[in-house]
Coordinates of C-alpha atoms in Angstrom, one line a residue:
Chain A
M1 CA 70.2 110.6 168.1
I2 CA 68.7 113.1 165.6
D3 CA 71.6 115.5 166.4
T4 CA 74.1 112.8 165.6
L5 CA 72.3 112.0 162.3
V6 CA 72.1 115.6 161.3
T7 CA 75.8 116.2 162.1
K8 CA 76.7 113.3 159.9
I9 CA 74.5 114.5 157.1
K10 CA 76.1 117.9 157.2
K11 CA 79.6 116.4 157.3
T12 CA 79.1 114.1 154.4
E13 CA 76.9 116.5 152.5
A14 CA 74.9 113.4 151.7
P15 CA 71.3 113.2 153.0
I16 CA 71.4 109.6 152.0
V17 CA 70.8 106.3 153.7
V18 CA 71.8 103.0 152.0
G19 CA 69.2 100.3 152.4
L20 CA 70.9 97.1 153.3
D21 CA 68.2 94.8 151.9
P22 CA 70.2 92.0 150.4
K23 CA 68.6 89.3 148.3
L24 CA 70.6 86.2 147.4
N25 CA 70.4 87.1 143.7
F26 CA 72.2 90.4 144.4
I27 CA 75.2 88.5 145.9
P28 CA 78.2 87.7 143.7
S29 CA 78.6 84.1 142.9
A30 CA 82.1 84.0 144.4
I31 CA 80.6 84.8 147.8
L32 CA 77.7 82.4 147.4
D33 CA 79.9 79.6 146.3
K34 CA 82.2 80.0 149.3
A35 CA 79.1 80.1 151.6
Y36 CA 77.6 76.9 150.0
A37 CA 81.0 75.1 150.2
A38 CA 81.3 75.9 153.9
Y39 CA 77.7 75.4 155.0
G40 CA 75.8 73.6 152.3
K41 CA 72.6 75.1 150.9
S42 CA 71.3 76.2 154.2
L43 CA 70.1 79.2 156.2
E44 CA 73.6 79.4 157.7
A45 CA 75.1 79.7 154.2
A46 CA 72.7 82.5 153.4
S47 CA 73.5 84.3 156.6
Y48 CA 77.3 84.1 155.9
A49 CA 76.8 85.3 152.3
I50 CA 74.6 88.2 153.4
L51 CA 77.0 89.4 156.0
E52 CA 80.0 89.2 153.7
F53 CA 78.1 91.1 151.0
N54 CA 77.0 93.8 153.5
K55 CA 80.5 94.2 154.8
G56 CA 81.7 94.8 151.2
I57 CA 79.0 97.5 150.7
I58 CA 79.8 99.1 154.1
D59 CA 83.5 99.2 153.5
A60 CA 83.0 100.8 150.1
T61 CA 80.6 103.5 151.3
Y62 CA 80.9 104.3 155.0
D63 CA 83.0 107.4 154.4
L64 CA 80.4 108.9 152.1
I65 CA 77.2 108.4 154.0
P66 CA 75.7 109.1 157.4
A67 CA 73.6 106.0 157.8
V68 CA 72.5 102.6 156.7
K69 CA 69.0 101.0 156.9
P70 CA 68.9 97.3 157.1
Q71 CA 65.4 96.0 156.3
I72 CA 64.8 93.2 158.9
A73 CA 62.4 91.2 156.7
M74 CA 65.3 90.4 154.4
Y75 CA 67.1 88.8 157.3
E76 CA 64.0 87.3 159.1
Q77 CA 63.2 85.3 156.0
F78 CA 66.4 83.3 156.7
G79 CA 65.2 82.5 160.2
L80 CA 67.6 82.6 163.2
P81 CA 70.8 82.5 161.1
G82 CA 69.4 85.4 159.1
L83 CA 68.8 87.4 162.2
V84 CA 72.4 86.7 163.3
A85 CA 73.4 88.4 160.1
F86 CA 71.1 91.3 160.9
K87 CA 72.7 91.8 164.3
E88 CA 76.2 91.4 162.9
T89 CA 75.4 93.9 160.2
V90 CA 74.2 96.4 162.8
N91 CA 77.4 95.8 164.8
Y92 CA 79.7 96.1 161.8
A93 CA 78.1 99.3 160.5
K94 CA 78.3 100.8 164.0
S95 CA 82.0 100.0 164.2
K96 CA 82.4 102.1 161.0
G97 CA 80.7 105.0 162.6
L98 CA 77.4 104.7 160.8
V99 CA 74.0 105.5 162.2
I100 CA 71.7 102.5 162.0
I101 CA 68.0 102.9 161.0
G102 CA 66.4 99.5 161.8
D103 CA 63.6 99.2 159.2
V104 CA 61.4 97.0 161.3
K105 CA 58.0 98.6 161.0
R106 CA 56.9 97.3 164.4
G107 CA 53.9 98.5 166.2
D108 CA 51.4 96.9 168.6
I109 CA 49.3 97.7 171.7
G110 CA 51.1 99.5 174.5
S111 CA 52.6 96.7 176.5
T112 CA 53.7 94.9 173.4
S113 CA 55.1 98.0 171.7
E114 CA 57.2 98.4 174.8
S115 CA 58.8 95.0 174.2
Y116 CA 59.5 95.9 170.5
A117 CA 61.0 99.3 171.7
I118 CA 63.3 97.4 174.1
A119 CA 64.2 94.9 171.4
H120 CA 65.3 97.5 168.9
L121 CA 66.3 100.6 170.8
G122 CA 66.6 99.8 174.5
S123 CA 67.8 97.4 177.1
I124 CA 66.1 94.4 178.7
D125 CA 66.2 93.7 182.4
V126 CA 67.2 90.1 183.2
G127 CA 67.3 89.6 186.9
G128 CA 68.6 93.1 187.4
E129 CA 71.1 93.0 184.6
K130 CA 70.4 95.5 181.8
I131 CA 71.3 94.0 178.5
K132 CA 71.2 95.8 175.1
V133 CA 69.4 93.8 172.5
F134 CA 69.5 94.6 168.7
D135 CA 70.5 98.2 169.6
E136 CA 69.8 100.1 166.4
D137 CA 69.8 103.9 166.6
F138 CA 66.4 104.4 164.9
A139 CA 63.5 102.1 164.2
T140 CA 60.6 102.5 161.8
V141 CA 57.2 102.2 163.5
N142 CA 53.6 101.6 162.2
P143 CA 51.0 104.1 163.5
Y144 CA 47.8 102.1 162.9
L145 CA 47.3 101.4 166.7
G146 CA 47.5 105.0 167.7
S147 CA 49.2 106.8 170.6
D148 CA 49.5 104.0 173.1
G149 CA 51.4 101.9 170.5
I150 CA 53.8 104.8 169.9
K151 CA 54.4 106.1 173.4
P152 CA 56.6 103.1 174.5
F153 CA 58.9 103.9 171.6
T154 CA 59.1 107.7 172.4
D155 CA 59.7 106.8 176.1
V156 CA 62.7 104.6 175.1
C157 CA 63.9 107.3 172.7
A158 CA 63.9 109.8 175.5
K159 CA 65.6 107.5 177.9
E160 CA 68.2 106.0 175.6
G161 CA 68.8 108.9 173.2
K162 CA 67.4 107.0 170.2
G163 CA 64.9 107.9 167.5
I164 CA 62.0 106.5 165.4
F165 CA 60.5 107.1 161.9
I166 CA 56.7 106.6 161.8
L167 CA 55.0 105.5 158.6
V168 CA 52.9 108.4 157.3
K169 CA 52.7 107.9 153.5
T170 CA 54.4 104.8 152.2
S171 CA 56.1 104.6 148.8
N172 CA 54.2 101.6 147.4
P173 CA 51.5 101.7 144.7
S174 CA 48.6 100.8 146.9
S175 CA 49.5 103.0 149.8
G176 CA 46.6 105.3 148.9
E177 CA 43.9 102.7 149.6
F178 CA 43.7 103.8 153.2
Q179 CA 46.3 106.5 153.6
D180 CA 44.9 108.8 151.0
K181 CA 41.2 108.5 151.8
D182 CA 39.5 111.6 153.1
M183 CA 38.9 111.5 156.8
E184 CA 37.0 114.4 158.3
G185 CA 38.3 116.8 155.6
K186 CA 41.8 115.6 155.0
P187 CA 43.6 112.4 154.1
L188 CA 44.5 109.9 156.7
Y189 CA 48.2 110.5 156.1
E190 CA 47.7 114.1 157.2
H191 CA 46.1 113.0 160.4
V192 CA 49.0 110.7 161.1
G193 CA 51.5 113.4 160.2
A194 CA 49.9 115.9 162.6
M195 CA 50.2 113.2 165.3
V196 CA 53.8 112.6 164.4
D197 CA 54.4 116.3 164.9
K198 CA 52.7 116.2 168.3
W199 CA 54.4 112.9 169.4
G200 CA 57.8 114.5 168.6
K201 CA 57.4 117.8 170.4
D202 CA 59.2 116.8 173.6
L203 CA 62.1 115.2 171.7
I204 CA 63.5 118.1 169.7
G205 CA 67.3 118.2 169.6
E206 CA 69.8 120.9 169.3
C207 CA 69.6 120.7 165.5
G208 CA 66.0 121.9 165.7
Y209 CA 64.5 118.6 164.6
S210 CA 62.8 115.9 166.6
S211 CA 63.9 112.4 167.2
V212 CA 60.4 111.4 166.1
G213 CA 60.6 111.3 162.3
A214 CA 58.3 110.3 159.6
V215 CA 58.3 108.1 156.5
V216 CA 57.0 109.7 153.3
G217 CA 57.7 108.0 149.9
A218 CA 59.7 109.7 147.2
T219 CA 57.1 108.3 144.8
Y220 CA 54.5 110.9 146.1
P221 CA 56.3 114.3 145.9
E222 CA 53.1 116.3 146.2
V223 CA 52.4 114.6 149.5
G224 CA 56.0 115.5 150.6
K225 CA 55.2 119.1 149.9
I226 CA 52.2 119.1 152.1
M227 CA 53.7 117.1 154.9
R228 CA 56.8 119.2 155.0
K229 CA 54.5 122.0 156.2
V230 CA 52.4 119.9 158.5
M231 CA 55.5 118.5 160.3
P232 CA 58.1 121.4 160.2
K233 CA 60.3 119.9 162.9
T234 CA 60.1 116.3 161.7
Y235 CA 62.9 114.6 159.8
I236 CA 61.5 112.7 156.9
L237 CA 62.9 109.4 155.8
V238 CA 62.2 109.1 152.1
P239 CA 62.1 105.7 150.5
G240 CA 61.3 105.0 146.9
Y241 CA 64.2 106.8 145.2
G242 CA 65.8 104.9 142.4
A243 CA 64.5 101.4 141.8
Q244 CA 60.9 102.3 142.9
G245 CA 60.9 105.3 140.5
G246 CA 61.6 108.4 142.6
K247 CA 64.0 111.0 141.0
G248 CA 66.2 113.7 142.4
K249 CA 63.9 116.5 141.3
D250 CA 61.0 114.8 143.2
L251 CA 62.9 115.2 146.4
V252 CA 63.0 118.9 146.6
H253 CA 59.7 119.2 148.5
F254 CA 60.8 116.9 151.3
F255 CA 63.6 119.3 152.4
N256 CA 63.3 122.5 154.4
D257 CA 65.0 125.8 153.3
D258 CA 67.9 125.0 155.5
G259 CA 68.7 122.1 153.2
L260 CA 67.9 119.7 156.0
G261 CA 64.8 117.8 157.1
A262 CA 65.0 114.8 154.9
I263 CA 67.1 111.7 154.4
V264 CA 66.6 109.7 151.2
N265 CA 66.9 105.9 151.1
S266 CA 68.1 103.8 148.2
S267 CA 68.5 100.1 148.5
R268 CA 68.6 98.1 145.3
G269 CA 69.8 101.1 143.4
I270 CA 73.0 101.1 145.5
I271 CA 73.6 97.6 146.7
A272 CA 72.8 96.0 143.4
A273 CA 74.0 98.9 141.2
Y274 CA 76.2 96.5 139.3
K275 CA 73.1 95.0 137.8
N276 CA 72.1 98.3 136.2
E277 CA 73.4 99.1 132.8
A278 CA 75.0 102.3 134.1
Y279 CA 77.3 100.4 136.4
A280 CA 77.6 97.1 134.4
K281 CA 81.3 97.7 133.7
Y282 CA 82.1 96.9 137.4
G283 CA 80.9 93.3 137.0
E284 CA 79.6 91.3 139.9
E285 CA 83.1 91.1 141.5
G286 CA 83.1 94.9 141.5
Y287 CA 79.7 95.2 143.3
A288 CA 81.1 97.2 146.1
D289 CA 82.8 99.7 143.8
A290 CA 79.7 100.0 141.8
A291 CA 77.8 100.8 145.0
R292 CA 80.3 103.5 145.9
Q293 CA 79.9 105.1 142.5
A294 CA 76.1 104.9 142.8
V295 CA 76.2 106.7 146.1
I296 CA 78.4 109.4 144.6
D297 CA 76.0 109.8 141.7
M298 CA 73.0 109.8 144.0
R299 CA 74.6 112.5 146.1
E300 CA 75.2 114.7 143.1
D301 CA 71.6 114.1 141.8
I302 CA 70.2 115.3 145.1
K303 CA 72.7 118.2 145.4
S304 CA 71.9 119.5 141.9
A305 CA 68.1 119.1 142.5
L306 CA 68.4 121.1 145.7
N307 CA 70.4 123.9 144.2
Chain B
M1 CA 44.5 76.0 157.5
I2 CA 41.2 77.6 158.5
D3 CA 39.6 74.2 158.1
T4 CA 42.1 72.7 160.5
L5 CA 41.4 75.4 163.0
V6 CA 37.6 75.2 162.8
T7 CA 37.8 71.4 163.2
K8 CA 39.8 71.7 166.3
I9 CA 37.5 74.4 167.7
K10 CA 34.5 72.1 167.2
K11 CA 36.3 69.2 168.7
T12 CA 37.5 71.0 171.8
E13 CA 34.3 73.1 172.1
A14 CA 36.6 75.9 172.9
P15 CA 36.9 78.9 170.6
I16 CA 40.0 79.8 172.6
V17 CA 43.6 80.6 171.8
V18 CA 46.1 80.9 174.6
G19 CA 48.5 83.8 174.2
L20 CA 52.0 82.6 175.0
D21 CA 53.3 86.1 175.9
P22 CA 55.6 85.3 178.8
K23 CA 57.2 88.0 180.9
L24 CA 60.0 87.1 183.3
N25 CA 57.9 88.2 186.2
F26 CA 55.3 85.5 185.3
I27 CA 57.8 82.7 185.5
P28 CA 58.1 80.8 188.8
S29 CA 61.3 81.4 190.7
A30 CA 62.3 77.8 190.6
I31 CA 62.5 78.0 186.8
L32 CA 64.3 81.3 186.9
D33 CA 66.8 80.2 189.5
K34 CA 67.6 77.1 187.5
A35 CA 68.1 79.3 184.4
Y36 CA 70.4 81.8 186.2
A37 CA 72.4 79.0 187.7
A38 CA 73.0 77.5 184.3
Y39 CA 73.4 80.6 182.2
G40 CA 74.0 83.6 184.5
K41 CA 71.7 86.6 184.2
S42 CA 71.8 86.6 180.4
L43 CA 69.5 86.5 177.3
E44 CA 70.2 82.7 177.2
A45 CA 68.9 82.3 180.7
A46 CA 65.7 84.2 179.8
S47 CA 65.3 82.1 176.7
Y48 CA 65.7 78.9 178.7
A49 CA 63.2 80.0 181.3
I50 CA 60.6 81.2 178.8
L51 CA 60.7 77.9 176.9
E52 CA 60.5 75.8 180.1
F53 CA 57.5 78.0 181.3
N54 CA 55.8 77.7 177.9
K55 CA 56.2 73.9 177.8
G56 CA 54.5 73.7 181.2
I57 CA 51.6 75.8 179.9
I58 CA 51.3 73.8 176.7
D59 CA 51.5 70.4 178.6
A60 CA 48.7 71.5 180.9
T61 CA 46.3 72.9 178.3
Y62 CA 46.9 71.3 174.8
D63 CA 44.1 68.8 175.1
L64 CA 41.6 71.6 175.9
I65 CA 42.4 74.2 173.2
P66 CA 42.8 74.4 169.5
A67 CA 45.6 76.9 169.2
V68 CA 48.3 79.0 170.9
K69 CA 49.4 82.5 169.9
P70 CA 52.9 83.4 170.8
Q71 CA 53.5 87.2 170.6
I72 CA 56.9 87.5 169.0
A73 CA 57.7 90.9 170.7
M74 CA 57.9 89.0 174.0
Y75 CA 60.7 86.9 172.5
E76 CA 62.4 89.5 170.3
Q77 CA 63.1 91.6 173.3
F78 CA 65.5 88.9 174.4
G79 CA 67.3 89.1 171.1
L80 CA 68.6 86.1 169.2
P81 CA 68.3 83.7 172.2
G82 CA 64.7 85.0 172.7
L83 CA 63.9 84.1 169.1
V84 CA 65.3 80.7 169.6
A85 CA 62.7 80.3 172.4
F86 CA 60.0 81.5 170.0
K87 CA 61.0 78.9 167.4
E88 CA 61.2 76.1 169.9
T89 CA 57.9 77.2 171.3
V90 CA 56.3 76.9 167.9
N91 CA 57.9 73.5 167.4
Y92 CA 56.8 72.2 170.7
A93 CA 53.2 73.4 170.4
K94 CA 53.0 71.9 167.0
S95 CA 54.3 68.5 168.3
K96 CA 51.3 68.6 170.6
G97 CA 48.9 69.1 167.7
L98 CA 48.2 72.8 168.3
V99 CA 47.6 75.4 165.6
I100 CA 50.1 78.2 165.8
I101 CA 49.0 81.8 165.4
G102 CA 52.2 83.8 165.1
D103 CA 51.3 87.2 166.5
V104 CA 53.9 89.2 164.5
K105 CA 51.8 92.1 163.1
R106 CA 54.2 92.4 160.1
G107 CA 53.4 94.4 157.0
D108 CA 55.4 96.4 154.5
I109 CA 55.5 97.2 150.8
G110 CA 55.0 94.3 148.5
S111 CA 58.5 93.0 148.0
T112 CA 59.2 93.2 151.7
S113 CA 55.9 91.7 152.8
E114 CA 56.8 88.8 150.6
S115 CA 59.9 88.2 152.8
Y116 CA 57.9 88.4 156.0
A117 CA 55.3 86.0 154.5
I118 CA 58.1 83.6 153.7
A119 CA 59.7 84.0 157.1
H120 CA 56.5 83.2 159.0
L121 CA 54.4 81.0 156.7
G122 CA 56.4 79.9 153.8
S123 CA 59.7 78.5 152.6
I124 CA 62.9 80.3 151.5
D125 CA 64.8 79.2 148.5
V126 CA 68.6 78.9 149.2
G127 CA 70.3 77.8 146.0
G128 CA 67.4 75.7 145.0
E129 CA 66.8 74.1 148.4
K130 CA 63.4 75.1 149.9
I131 CA 63.7 75.6 153.6
K132 CA 60.8 76.3 156.0
V133 CA 61.6 79.2 158.4
F134 CA 59.5 80.0 161.5
D135 CA 56.7 78.1 160.0
E136 CA 53.7 79.2 162.0
D137 CA 50.2 78.3 160.7
F138 CA 48.7 81.8 160.8
A139 CA 50.3 85.2 161.2
T140 CA 48.8 88.6 162.1
V141 CA 49.3 91.3 159.6
N142 CA 49.0 95.2 159.7
P143 CA 46.9 96.7 156.8
Y144 CA 48.2 100.3 156.8
L145 CA 50.1 99.8 153.5
G146 CA 47.1 98.5 151.5
S147 CA 46.6 95.6 149.1
D148 CA 50.2 95.2 147.8
G149 CA 51.4 94.7 151.4
I150 CA 48.7 92.0 151.9
K151 CA 48.9 90.1 148.6
P152 CA 52.3 88.4 149.2
F153 CA 50.7 87.0 152.4
T154 CA 47.6 85.7 150.7
D155 CA 49.7 84.3 147.9
V156 CA 51.7 82.3 150.5
C157 CA 48.5 81.3 152.2
A158 CA 47.2 79.9 149.0
K159 CA 50.4 78.1 148.1
E160 CA 51.2 76.7 151.6
G161 CA 47.7 76.2 153.1
K162 CA 48.3 78.8 155.7
G163 CA 46.2 81.8 157.0
I164 CA 46.4 85.3 158.3
F165 CA 44.5 87.6 160.6
I166 CA 44.6 91.3 159.6
L167 CA 44.3 94.1 162.1
V168 CA 40.9 95.7 161.8
K169 CA 40.0 97.2 165.2
T170 CA 42.6 96.6 167.9
S171 CA 41.8 96.1 171.6
N172 CA 43.9 99.0 173.0
P173 CA 42.5 102.2 174.4
S174 CA 43.8 104.5 171.7
S175 CA 42.9 102.3 168.8
G176 CA 40.2 104.8 167.9
E177 CA 42.5 107.6 167.1
F178 CA 42.8 106.6 163.5
Q179 CA 40.7 103.4 163.2
D180 CA 37.4 105.0 164.4
K181 CA 37.6 108.2 162.5
D182 CA 35.0 108.8 159.8
M183 CA 36.3 108.2 156.4
E184 CA 33.9 108.9 153.5
G185 CA 30.9 108.0 155.6
K186 CA 32.2 105.1 157.8
P187 CA 35.0 104.5 160.2
L188 CA 38.4 103.4 158.9
Y189 CA 38.0 100.0 160.5
E190 CA 35.0 99.3 158.4
H191 CA 36.9 100.1 155.2
V192 CA 39.7 97.8 156.3
G193 CA 37.1 95.1 157.2
A194 CA 35.5 95.4 153.8
M195 CA 38.9 94.9 152.2
V196 CA 39.6 91.9 154.5
D197 CA 36.3 90.4 153.2
K198 CA 37.5 91.0 149.6
W199 CA 41.1 89.8 150.1
G200 CA 39.7 86.5 151.6
K201 CA 37.2 85.7 148.9
D202 CA 39.5 83.3 147.0
L203 CA 40.6 81.5 150.2
I204 CA 37.3 80.2 151.6
G205 CA 37.7 76.7 153.0
E206 CA 35.3 73.7 153.3
C207 CA 34.2 75.1 156.7
G208 CA 32.7 78.1 154.9
Y209 CA 35.2 80.6 156.4
S210 CA 38.2 82.2 154.8
S211 CA 41.9 81.7 155.6
V212 CA 42.1 85.5 155.7
G213 CA 40.8 86.5 159.1
A214 CA 40.5 89.7 161.0
V215 CA 41.5 91.0 164.5
V216 CA 38.8 92.9 166.4
G217 CA 39.2 93.6 170.1
A218 CA 36.8 92.2 172.7
T219 CA 37.0 95.6 174.3
Y220 CA 34.8 97.0 171.5
P221 CA 31.8 94.6 171.4
E222 CA 29.7 97.1 169.4
V223 CA 32.3 97.1 166.7
G224 CA 32.3 93.3 166.7
K225 CA 28.5 93.4 166.0
I226 CA 29.0 95.6 162.9
M227 CA 32.1 93.8 161.7
R228 CA 30.4 90.4 162.0
K229 CA 28.0 91.6 159.3
V230 CA 30.6 93.4 157.1
M231 CA 32.8 90.3 157.0
P232 CA 30.4 87.3 157.2
K233 CA 33.0 84.7 156.0
T234 CA 35.9 86.1 158.0
Y235 CA 37.1 84.3 161.2
I236 CA 37.6 87.0 163.9
L237 CA 40.6 86.7 166.3
V238 CA 39.4 88.5 169.4
P239 CA 42.1 89.8 171.8
G240 CA 41.4 91.8 174.9
Y241 CA 39.4 89.2 176.9
G242 CA 40.3 88.9 180.6
A243 CA 43.2 91.1 181.7
Q244 CA 42.4 93.9 179.2
G245 CA 38.8 94.0 180.4
G246 CA 36.7 92.0 177.8
K247 CA 34.0 89.7 179.3
G248 CA 32.2 86.6 178.1
K249 CA 29.0 88.5 177.4
D250 CA 30.9 91.0 175.3
L251 CA 31.9 88.2 172.9
V252 CA 28.4 87.2 171.7
H253 CA 28.5 89.6 168.8
F254 CA 31.7 88.3 167.4
F255 CA 30.2 84.9 166.6
N256 CA 27.8 83.8 163.9
D257 CA 24.6 81.9 164.5
D258 CA 26.5 78.6 163.7
G259 CA 28.4 79.2 166.9
L260 CA 31.6 79.7 164.9
G261 CA 33.3 82.7 163.3
A262 CA 35.4 83.8 166.3
I263 CA 38.4 82.7 168.4
V264 CA 39.1 84.5 171.6
N265 CA 42.6 85.1 172.9
S266 CA 43.6 85.3 176.5
S267 CA 47.2 85.7 177.5
R268 CA 48.0 87.0 181.0
G269 CA 44.6 85.7 182.2
I270 CA 45.7 82.2 181.4
I271 CA 49.5 82.0 181.6
A272 CA 49.7 84.1 184.7
A273 CA 46.4 82.9 186.2
Y274 CA 48.1 82.0 189.5
K275 CA 48.7 85.7 190.1
N276 CA 45.0 86.3 190.2
E277 CA 43.2 85.9 193.5
A278 CA 40.8 83.4 192.0
Y279 CA 43.7 81.0 191.3
A280 CA 46.1 82.0 194.1
K281 CA 45.7 78.7 195.8
Y282 CA 47.8 77.0 193.1
G283 CA 50.8 79.1 194.0
E284 CA 53.6 79.8 191.6
E285 CA 54.7 76.2 191.5
G286 CA 51.2 75.3 190.3
Y287 CA 51.2 77.9 187.5
A288 CA 50.4 75.3 184.9
D289 CA 47.5 73.8 186.8
A290 CA 46.2 77.3 187.4
A291 CA 46.4 77.9 183.6
R292 CA 44.5 74.7 183.0
Q293 CA 41.7 75.7 185.4
A294 CA 41.6 79.2 183.8
V295 CA 41.1 77.7 180.4
I296 CA 38.3 75.6 181.7
D297 CA 36.6 78.6 183.3
M298 CA 37.1 80.7 180.2
R299 CA 35.5 78.0 178.1
E300 CA 32.5 77.8 180.4
D301 CA 32.2 81.6 180.4
I302 CA 32.1 81.8 176.7
K303 CA 29.8 78.7 176.4
S304 CA 27.2 80.2 178.8
A305 CA 27.4 83.6 177.1
L306 CA 26.7 82.0 173.7
N307 CA 23.7 79.9 175.0

């Protein structure tokens, strides 16, 4: 799957993933009103509105980008109807040729991680029938439980041609509380990064990168610089650009000299672009066009930083 | 919610939580056959079978135990129908007066953790209507992202009277890869434990314990001994008893002198007891009676270890 992702990144010249993390207050009132009229103020209404909103974003951006990253928490908070919207979003984005990074941050002891890996990347066996479940292309995974929590994911990746991104250094302000602390001479995130490199060794694709990637926040560019060297064959998923404060120039260190090696996420900055002054002229009814322009501007920001 | 849990533990004299982690190969063929006849070999069939199986376990044990702990991965792997079974299991167990520990191991950056906290412990606002979602009583949470990933959970706990258990030292074989490594003079799990103690300070109930608990595996009794002192007011959820190798005598160190402070999980050892030689006489049709006897035996094992 890493080969597919890299091919799409090269083709679009956009190392960008759009985070499909809809909140109800991002959704134009015309869509919400229609949803409430049809379903009342219910989880089903939220589900309908989210899916409509996402389709608008996908339709307006799919030709420009290689991938989308739905954050499952934004759907899970609307319960079962919300998860229907998650699944439908995955299906719709796939039908438009996009790679799907399921931002699920799962991770557990071995036997349980296996179930999560099946849920998001694999197939479940029901009485001999193999059935695909949420069927994303990549999933994000939490490393706190160590190798036996990761191995079921890498096994499924090998078997099904899928990939993962493991949390190394997260973009949030308090990520350093544990991740930055010195552990036998280097910060925890470096230990995790070294393990990511190791876990990915058997899954290196034709593009030269592994299907086992890492998450390192744009908000910590100096960490990106170090981790780029610790994990030379690892694709880095970089959240924190835009709304969280990361800028184009901060991203340089996450890329290799081949111009590859990183894919940068923006969520609010794209899908709620119309709420920013720079794109206010589009208005809420133009939210999808605003998102398209925000993607184009982000692509140029990254391109000029890399040149 | 910690007060409710402790009251139930005292009443049942059973510091036990039954892990509702059904696999299809635990489910008696009579239930599976009925499911396949009605729904074919489908996710819906699995969902039906799991719920029927769980109801049998709950009916046979609810008067003996304070709580159940459904592991959401076991449901998520059956997709949306599986998550219907999760929600129905939560509802059914609640209707029998049980406390629900949602073993979801969620955790993310602040704004996303808030959505997970809403999904599992809180209410979502849809156009002014507040709607409860999965509505467990406790959820398990991963600490890797630090305080701002935890605070949305403790906020919801305070507001809704719920609780969490934060992963400190997990029961799996490779948990030590990161958790045991020396970090500025003590292992990572001790740092996390000290933070759990701190995060829980404002949520101490009438029982003297906090609604912010910790997970420490039965498979590491020496760690339990240390963490009992590091986190004196913290309830410890102890997985790893039974099938994973933890024994009654290993559990002593997880409890305080008041006989409280820990609740021990067993999953396979209870719900698939009929597959163990000791309970083979019940046969698969007697799986629920076997589970009941396994709970009674576990209660006695812990009681005799604590005396």
